[in-house]
GROMACS .gro file of C-alpha atoms in nm:
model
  185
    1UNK     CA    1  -7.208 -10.582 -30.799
    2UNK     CA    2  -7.181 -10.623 -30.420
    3UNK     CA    3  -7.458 -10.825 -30.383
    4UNK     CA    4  -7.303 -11.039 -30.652
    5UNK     CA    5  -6.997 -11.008 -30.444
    6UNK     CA    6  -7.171 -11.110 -30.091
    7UNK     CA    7  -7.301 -11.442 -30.293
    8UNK     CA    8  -6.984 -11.509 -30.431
    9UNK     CA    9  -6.845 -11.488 -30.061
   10UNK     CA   10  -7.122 -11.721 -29.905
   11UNK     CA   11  -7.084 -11.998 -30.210
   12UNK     CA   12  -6.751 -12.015 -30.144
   13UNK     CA   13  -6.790 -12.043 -29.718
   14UNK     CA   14  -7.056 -12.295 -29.799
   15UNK     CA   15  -6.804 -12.539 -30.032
   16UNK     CA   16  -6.595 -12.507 -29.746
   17UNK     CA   17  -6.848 -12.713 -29.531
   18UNK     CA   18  -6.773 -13.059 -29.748
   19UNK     CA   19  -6.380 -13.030 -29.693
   20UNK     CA   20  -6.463 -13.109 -29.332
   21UNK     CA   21  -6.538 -13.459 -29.411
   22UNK     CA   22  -6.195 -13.552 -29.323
   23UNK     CA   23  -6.174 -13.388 -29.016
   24UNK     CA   24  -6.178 -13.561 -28.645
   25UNK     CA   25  -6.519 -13.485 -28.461
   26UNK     CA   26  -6.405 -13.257 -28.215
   27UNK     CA   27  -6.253 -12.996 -28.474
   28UNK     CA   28  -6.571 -13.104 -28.675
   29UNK     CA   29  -6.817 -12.924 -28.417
   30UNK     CA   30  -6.628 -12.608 -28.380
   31UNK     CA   31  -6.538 -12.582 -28.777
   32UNK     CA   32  -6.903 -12.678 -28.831
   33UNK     CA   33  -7.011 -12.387 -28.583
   34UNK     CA   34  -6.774 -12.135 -28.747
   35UNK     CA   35  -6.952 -12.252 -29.082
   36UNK     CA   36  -7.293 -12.174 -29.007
   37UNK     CA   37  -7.192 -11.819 -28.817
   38UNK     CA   38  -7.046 -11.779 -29.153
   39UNK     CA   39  -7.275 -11.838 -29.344
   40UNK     CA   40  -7.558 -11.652 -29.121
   41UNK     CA   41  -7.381 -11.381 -29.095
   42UNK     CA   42  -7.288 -11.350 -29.452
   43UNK     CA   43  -7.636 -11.405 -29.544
   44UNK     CA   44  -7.745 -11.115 -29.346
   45UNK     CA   45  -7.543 -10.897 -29.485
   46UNK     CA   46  -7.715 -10.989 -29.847
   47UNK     CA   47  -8.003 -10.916 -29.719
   48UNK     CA   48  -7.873 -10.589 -29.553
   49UNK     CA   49  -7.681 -10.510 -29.857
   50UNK     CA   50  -8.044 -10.587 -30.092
   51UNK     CA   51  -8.309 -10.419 -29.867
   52UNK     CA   52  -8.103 -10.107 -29.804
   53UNK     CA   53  -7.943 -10.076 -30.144
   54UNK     CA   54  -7.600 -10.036 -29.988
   55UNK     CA   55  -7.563  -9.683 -30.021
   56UNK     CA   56  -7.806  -9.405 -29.973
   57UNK     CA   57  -7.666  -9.237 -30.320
   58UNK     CA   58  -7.442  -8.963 -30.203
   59UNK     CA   59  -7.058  -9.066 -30.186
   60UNK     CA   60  -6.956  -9.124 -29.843
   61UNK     CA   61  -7.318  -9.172 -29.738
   62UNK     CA   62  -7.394  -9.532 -29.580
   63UNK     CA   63  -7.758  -9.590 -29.463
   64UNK     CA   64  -7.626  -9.866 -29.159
   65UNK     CA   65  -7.384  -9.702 -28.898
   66UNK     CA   66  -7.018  -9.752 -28.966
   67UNK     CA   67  -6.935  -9.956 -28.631
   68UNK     CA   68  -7.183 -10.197 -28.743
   69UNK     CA   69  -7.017 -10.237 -29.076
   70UNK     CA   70  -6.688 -10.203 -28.961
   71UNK     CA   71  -6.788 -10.495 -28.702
   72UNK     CA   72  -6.982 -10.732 -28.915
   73UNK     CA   73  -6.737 -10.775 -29.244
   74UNK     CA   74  -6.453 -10.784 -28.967
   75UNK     CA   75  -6.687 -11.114 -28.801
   76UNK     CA   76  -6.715 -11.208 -29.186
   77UNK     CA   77  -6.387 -11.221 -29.277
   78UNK     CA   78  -6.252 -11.404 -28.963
   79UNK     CA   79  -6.519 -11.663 -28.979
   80UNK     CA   80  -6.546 -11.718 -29.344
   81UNK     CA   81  -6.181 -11.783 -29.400
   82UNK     CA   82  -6.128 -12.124 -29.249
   83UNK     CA   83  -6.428 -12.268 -29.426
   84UNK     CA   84  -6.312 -12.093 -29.725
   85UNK     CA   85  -5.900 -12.263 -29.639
   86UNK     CA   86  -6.028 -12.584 -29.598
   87UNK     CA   87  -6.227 -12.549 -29.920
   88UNK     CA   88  -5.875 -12.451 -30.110
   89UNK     CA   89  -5.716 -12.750 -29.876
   90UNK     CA   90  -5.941 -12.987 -29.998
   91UNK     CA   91  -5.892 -12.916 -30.369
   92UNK     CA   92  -5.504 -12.901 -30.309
   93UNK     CA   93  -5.587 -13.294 -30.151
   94UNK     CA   94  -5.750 -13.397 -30.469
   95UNK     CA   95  -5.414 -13.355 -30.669
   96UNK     CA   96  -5.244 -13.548 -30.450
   97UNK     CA   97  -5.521 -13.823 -30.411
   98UNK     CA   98  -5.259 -14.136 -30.517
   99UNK     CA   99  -4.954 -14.036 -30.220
  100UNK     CA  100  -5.034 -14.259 -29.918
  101UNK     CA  101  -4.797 -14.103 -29.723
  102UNK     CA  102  -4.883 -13.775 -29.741
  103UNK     CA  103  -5.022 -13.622 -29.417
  104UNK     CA  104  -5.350 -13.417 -29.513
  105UNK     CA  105  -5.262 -13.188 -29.167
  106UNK     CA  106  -4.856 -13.132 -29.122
  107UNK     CA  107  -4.897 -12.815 -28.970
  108UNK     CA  108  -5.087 -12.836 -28.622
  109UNK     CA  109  -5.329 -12.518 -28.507
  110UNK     CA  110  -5.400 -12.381 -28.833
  111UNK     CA  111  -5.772 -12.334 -28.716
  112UNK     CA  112  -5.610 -12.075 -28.424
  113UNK     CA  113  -5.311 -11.949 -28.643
  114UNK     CA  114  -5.555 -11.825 -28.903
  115UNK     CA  115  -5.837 -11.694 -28.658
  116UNK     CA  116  -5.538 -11.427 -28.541
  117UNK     CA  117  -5.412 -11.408 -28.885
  118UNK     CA  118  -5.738 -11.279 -29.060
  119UNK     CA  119  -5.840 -11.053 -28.698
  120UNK     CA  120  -5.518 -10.908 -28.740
  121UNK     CA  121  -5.531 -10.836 -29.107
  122UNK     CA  122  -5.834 -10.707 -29.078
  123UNK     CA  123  -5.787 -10.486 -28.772
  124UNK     CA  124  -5.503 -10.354 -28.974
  125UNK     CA  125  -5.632 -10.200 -29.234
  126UNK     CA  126  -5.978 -10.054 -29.059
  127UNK     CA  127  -5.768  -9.887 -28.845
  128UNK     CA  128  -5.593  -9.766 -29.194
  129UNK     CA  129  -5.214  -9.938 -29.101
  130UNK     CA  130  -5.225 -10.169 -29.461
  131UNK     CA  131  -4.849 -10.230 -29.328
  132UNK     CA  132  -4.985 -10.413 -29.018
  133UNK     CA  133  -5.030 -10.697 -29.325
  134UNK     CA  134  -4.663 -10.729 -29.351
  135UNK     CA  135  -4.567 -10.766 -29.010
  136UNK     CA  136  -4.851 -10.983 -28.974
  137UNK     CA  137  -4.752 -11.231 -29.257
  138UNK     CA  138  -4.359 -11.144 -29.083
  139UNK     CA  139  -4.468 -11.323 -28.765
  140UNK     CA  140  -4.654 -11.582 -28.912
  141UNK     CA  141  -4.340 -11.672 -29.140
  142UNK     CA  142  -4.103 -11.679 -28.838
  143UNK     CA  143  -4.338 -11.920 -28.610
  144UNK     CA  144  -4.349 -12.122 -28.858
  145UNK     CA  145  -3.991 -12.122 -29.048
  146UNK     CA  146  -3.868 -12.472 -28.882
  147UNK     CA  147  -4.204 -12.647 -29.021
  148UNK     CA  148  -4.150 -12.520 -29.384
  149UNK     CA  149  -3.864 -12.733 -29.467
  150UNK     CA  150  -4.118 -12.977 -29.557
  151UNK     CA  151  -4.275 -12.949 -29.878
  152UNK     CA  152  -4.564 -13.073 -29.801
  153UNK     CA  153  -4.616 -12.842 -29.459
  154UNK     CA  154  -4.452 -12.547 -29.730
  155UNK     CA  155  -4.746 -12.599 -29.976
  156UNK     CA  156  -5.023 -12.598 -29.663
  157UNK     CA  157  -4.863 -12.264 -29.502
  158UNK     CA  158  -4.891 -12.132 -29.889
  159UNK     CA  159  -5.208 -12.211 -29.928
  160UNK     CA  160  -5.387 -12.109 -29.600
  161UNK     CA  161  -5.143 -11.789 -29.602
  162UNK     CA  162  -5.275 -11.667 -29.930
  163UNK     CA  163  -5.685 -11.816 -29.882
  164UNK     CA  164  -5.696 -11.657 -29.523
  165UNK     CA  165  -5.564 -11.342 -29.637
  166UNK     CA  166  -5.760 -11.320 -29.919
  167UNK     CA  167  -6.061 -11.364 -29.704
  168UNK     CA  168  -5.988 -11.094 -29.459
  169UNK     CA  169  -5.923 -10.796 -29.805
  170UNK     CA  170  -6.237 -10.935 -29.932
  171UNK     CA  171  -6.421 -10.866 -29.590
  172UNK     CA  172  -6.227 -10.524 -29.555
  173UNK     CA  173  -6.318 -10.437 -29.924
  174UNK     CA  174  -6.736 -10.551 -29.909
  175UNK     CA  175  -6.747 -10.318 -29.634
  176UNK     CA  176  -6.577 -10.000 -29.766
  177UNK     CA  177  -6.860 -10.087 -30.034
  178UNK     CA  178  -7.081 -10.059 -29.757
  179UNK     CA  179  -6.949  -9.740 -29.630
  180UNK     CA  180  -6.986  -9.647 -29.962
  181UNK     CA  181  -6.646  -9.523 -29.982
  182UNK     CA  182  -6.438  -9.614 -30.304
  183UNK     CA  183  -6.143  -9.836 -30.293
  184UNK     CA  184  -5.874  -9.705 -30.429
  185UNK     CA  185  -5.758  -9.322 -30.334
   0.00000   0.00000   0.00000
């Protein structure tokens, strides 16, 4: 199940990679970078993850050291997320293909916003404050309150609010699987 679960993960950074079509070429690079990061570093984790057999058998037992975990699903989730938004982006574009008007980008320094967003998420709940997700989202919502009266910049902060976010629990959650630790208390 959690190798299943790192593929799943690296599919889905890897669709990301075609919503950057649209993008300008200076974004392009960096997005492209934070793609194949992504997707290296995911990919080394499935092999971590199929070599090592995740767990050594005993509950609580992992057979790589926790700081390495702890640092590589953080790297994962951070990176993976924007390829992963702009995947969700690009499908949200698709059912709006006929408006001319529509601006694909109204809200300006998503890439940055949602860098922070996922770190912060993440960072959170390894250092086992799940509230830190609230104030996180809190701050986010506040920066960004003026923007939201348009629909269009509404649906966007929806969208890479709930993608990004996603992202960083499924980063959090592959590596309590790692740590071999269960998820729920």
């Amino acid at each position: 199940m959690l190798v299943l679960s790192f593929i799943a993960l690296v599919l889905g950074t890897a669709a990301g990679g075609g919503a950057f079509a649209l993008e300008a070429p200076k974004r392009l690079r960096l997005k492209r970078l934070l793609t194949v990061l992504a997707l290296a570093l995911g990919a080394l984790s499935g092999i971590f993850a199929i070599i090592g057999g995740a767990t050594s058998g005993e509950q609580g037992q992992s057979w790589m050291p926790a700081p390495w975990i702890i640092a590589m699903t953080g790297l994962y989730a951070v990176l993976c997320g924007g390829p992963f938004t702009e995947a969700v982006f690009a499908r949200a574009r698709t059912e709006h293909a006929g408006e001319t008007d529509r601006d694909p980008s109204p809200l300006k320094g998503g890439l940055w916003i949602g860098l922070l967003e996922r770190t912060a998420i993440i960072v959170s709940l390894w250092a086992g404050w799940p509230e830190g997700i609230a104030v996180v989202m809190a701050i986010k919502g506040l920066g960004r309150f003026a923007e939201l009266k348009d629909t269009v910049a509404a649906e966007q902060f929806i969208l890479g609010t709930f993608s990004s976010g996603l992202t960083a629990l499924a980063g959090y959650g592959l590596g309590v699987a790692l740590l071999g630790q269960p998820l729920v208390q």
